[in-house]
Structure formats: structure tokens, C-alpha cells
Amino acid sequence: MATEYRGHGTPLAELGVRYFNAAGPQREMAALAHLSNTVTVPSNVTTVHITGQLGRIADGSIPDSIKEEFRAAFVAVEEALKVAGADGWRSVYKAQTYLTVEGTEGLPHYGELVKEFCGQNKPAQTAVTVPQLLWPKARIEIWVEGVMSTTGA
């Protein structure tokens, strides 16, 4: 049986976005990674799409630390959403992360940042390990979709 998590009082819940997790091992992963397995988005909102964002710092370089690179990528996503009028990560219902690091090296940092930036919202998420990203030395690229009120568009 599926359970619904509405995220009461969160910006996405106020827009009618609904979250679900099926019973079984999927629910355990959802709790561990602060995500939802299924998200529904109503037709009365504006969808915001951004391109993949890298973890580059102010001078354009990639930090040596994977933790710092994750934070820089999260900040870049936040800024890209805000220029469109969305509420940053709090507007995200779907995220895809591409990593060149294998295993769980970056997983704890990612989970901490999702909780910090998304608050109670739990977007549907996928993470994929790839051999390399287009930008030299980049290890992380995050692509998201968010929503905002059509009156805010």
C-alpha cells in the first residue's frame, strides 16, 4: 500500500504538489535519502526547468573537496531557480544528479544538503554515476524541475 506525504505547510503542498511512497524497500530508501518515489504536479502551476548545474565556486573553479563541490552545485541550482521567480530548492519536485564518484562517497553530503535546502519538501530523485562530465574536473552535475504559482510567473 502506498502512503502519501503531503508536506503540510510547505510551499509545494500549498501549490497542490503531492508525494507518495510505495510500501516495501522503496519506503526505506525514501526515508534515508529524503526523497519521494512518486510526485504529482497539478496543471495549475508553472513548471521551471533548469540546465544541469555544476559545483563551481565564485572564481569558476571546482573545489578539491567533494563536500564543497556539492554545496556549490546546490547553491547554483538555488540561484538558477530564483532568477525564474521560483523559491529555490523549496520549489523542486524532481532532481537528477550525475556523479563521477562511485559508491557512497558523496551520499552523506547530498542527503544533508537536500534536507537543508528543500526543508520538508521531498523531491523525486535519481542519482547516476557516469564516467565523466563535460566540464573538466567536475564530479557533480544537478538538474532539477520546480514549480511556482502561475500568478508568480
C-alpha positions as MATLAB code, in Angstrom:
seq = 'MATEYRGHGTPLAELGVRYFNAAGPQREMAALAHLSNTVTVPSNVTTVHITGQLGRIADGSIPDSIKEEFRAAFVAVEEALKVAGADGWRSVYKAQTYLTVEGTEGLPHYGELVKEFCGQNKPAQTAVTVPQLLWPKARIEIWVEGVMSTTGA';
ca = [
       0.000    0.000    0.000;
       1.252    3.473   -0.825;
       1.497    6.237    1.712;
       1.035    9.863    0.849;
       3.255   12.552    2.287;
       1.713   15.949    1.698;
       4.397   18.128    3.255;
       1.757   20.213    5.041;
       2.665   23.875    5.256;
       5.412   23.644    2.647;
       5.398   25.833   -0.472;
       4.854   22.858   -2.781;
       1.940   21.497   -0.736;
       0.315   24.907   -0.967;
       0.555   24.613   -4.776;
      -1.081   21.162   -4.729;
       2.022   19.016   -5.279;
       1.564   15.575   -3.705;
       4.190   12.978   -2.711;
       3.833    9.189   -2.437;
       5.989    6.248   -1.362;
       5.075    2.624   -2.079;
       5.323    0.020    0.658;
       8.467   -2.079    0.878;
      12.150   -1.291    0.406;
      11.350    1.849   -1.628;
       9.975    3.472    1.523;
      13.218    2.773    3.413;
      15.298    4.380    0.641;
      12.941    7.358    0.573;
      13.445    7.944    4.289;
      17.226    7.535    4.020;
      17.650    9.898    1.057;
      14.949   12.466    1.953;
      13.054   11.776   -1.276;
       9.701   10.668   -2.622;
       9.253    7.800   -5.063;
       6.286    9.420   -6.794;
       5.257   13.059   -7.178;
       2.148   14.505   -8.790;
       2.086   18.095  -10.017;
      -1.224   19.854  -10.722;
      -1.812   21.593  -14.041;
      -2.436   24.992  -12.442;
       1.252   25.723  -11.718;
       4.163   26.975  -13.802;
       6.937   24.417  -14.279;
      10.517   25.685  -14.091;
      13.245   23.716  -15.905;
      16.932   24.497  -15.457;
      20.006   23.080  -17.137;
      22.426   20.938  -15.182;
      24.331   22.965  -12.600;
      27.924   22.246  -11.631;
      29.631   22.769   -8.297;
      31.803   25.696   -9.376;
      32.775   28.356   -6.861;
      32.911   32.136   -7.459;
      36.224   32.085   -9.366;
      34.858   29.377  -11.701;
      36.995   26.574  -10.334;
      35.896   23.198   -8.987;
      36.658   22.767   -5.257;
      39.006   19.955   -4.225;
      36.562   18.791   -1.556;
      33.556   16.762   -2.748;
      31.547   18.287    0.115;
      32.333   21.825   -1.088;
      31.561   20.861   -4.679;
      28.156   19.516   -3.633;
      27.369   22.722   -1.737;
      28.431   24.871   -4.704;
      26.176   22.819   -7.014;
      23.239   23.222   -4.634;
      23.829   26.986   -4.482;
      23.981   27.149   -8.297;
      20.644   25.302   -8.549;
      19.133   27.644   -5.949;
      20.260   30.723   -7.898;
      19.093   29.345  -11.270;
      15.599   28.710   -9.884;
      15.363   32.086   -8.174;
      16.145   34.046  -11.351;
      12.983   32.485  -12.829;
      10.938   33.598   -9.812;
      10.789   30.187   -8.102;
      11.508   29.660   -4.398;
      14.852   27.937   -4.975;
      15.173   24.328   -3.811;
      11.899   24.650   -1.909;
      10.170   24.658   -5.312;
      11.878   21.459   -6.553;
       9.750   18.360   -7.100;
      12.245   16.382   -9.236;
      16.057   16.168   -9.220;
      18.634   14.206  -11.182;
      22.236   14.122  -10.049;
      25.136   12.927  -12.170;
      28.306   11.915  -10.320;
      31.723   10.782  -11.444;
      32.483    9.404   -7.971;
      31.476    5.793   -7.448;
      29.997    4.249   -4.367;
      28.693    6.274   -1.476;
      31.494    8.852   -1.202;
      29.191   11.825   -1.750;
      25.926   10.353   -0.464;
      26.044   11.736    3.105;
      26.784   15.258    1.839;
      23.996   15.049   -0.730;
      21.447   13.893    1.852;
      22.411   16.648    4.300;
      22.105   19.303    1.594;
      18.729   18.043    0.360;
      17.372   18.368    3.912;
      18.954   21.803    4.354;
      17.862   23.280    1.019;
      14.496   21.516    0.490;
      13.222   21.694    4.048;
      10.187   19.443    4.372;
       9.764   19.031    0.609;
      10.964   15.616   -0.538;
      11.509   15.679   -4.320;
      11.603   12.588   -6.505;
      15.310   11.992   -7.115;
      17.669    9.904   -9.190;
      21.461    9.766   -8.931;
      23.576    8.257  -11.696;
      27.299    7.522  -11.785;
      28.873    8.500  -15.114;
      32.466    8.177  -16.395;
      32.914   11.942  -16.734;
      31.078   15.223  -17.119;
      31.658   17.709  -19.919;
      33.307   20.355  -17.694;
      36.923   19.400  -16.821;
      37.380   18.156  -13.235;
      33.641   18.433  -12.435;
      32.357   15.494  -10.391;
      28.770   16.650   -9.827;
      26.007   17.994  -12.042;
      22.464   18.532  -10.778;
      19.418   19.038  -12.992;
      16.038   19.858  -11.435;
      12.464   20.782  -12.195;
      10.493   23.034   -9.909;
       7.086   24.657   -9.775;
       5.725   28.043   -8.871;
       2.338   29.682   -8.794;
       1.077   30.783  -12.199;
       0.356   34.167  -10.627;
       4.085   34.471   -9.863;
       5.073   33.825  -13.477;
];
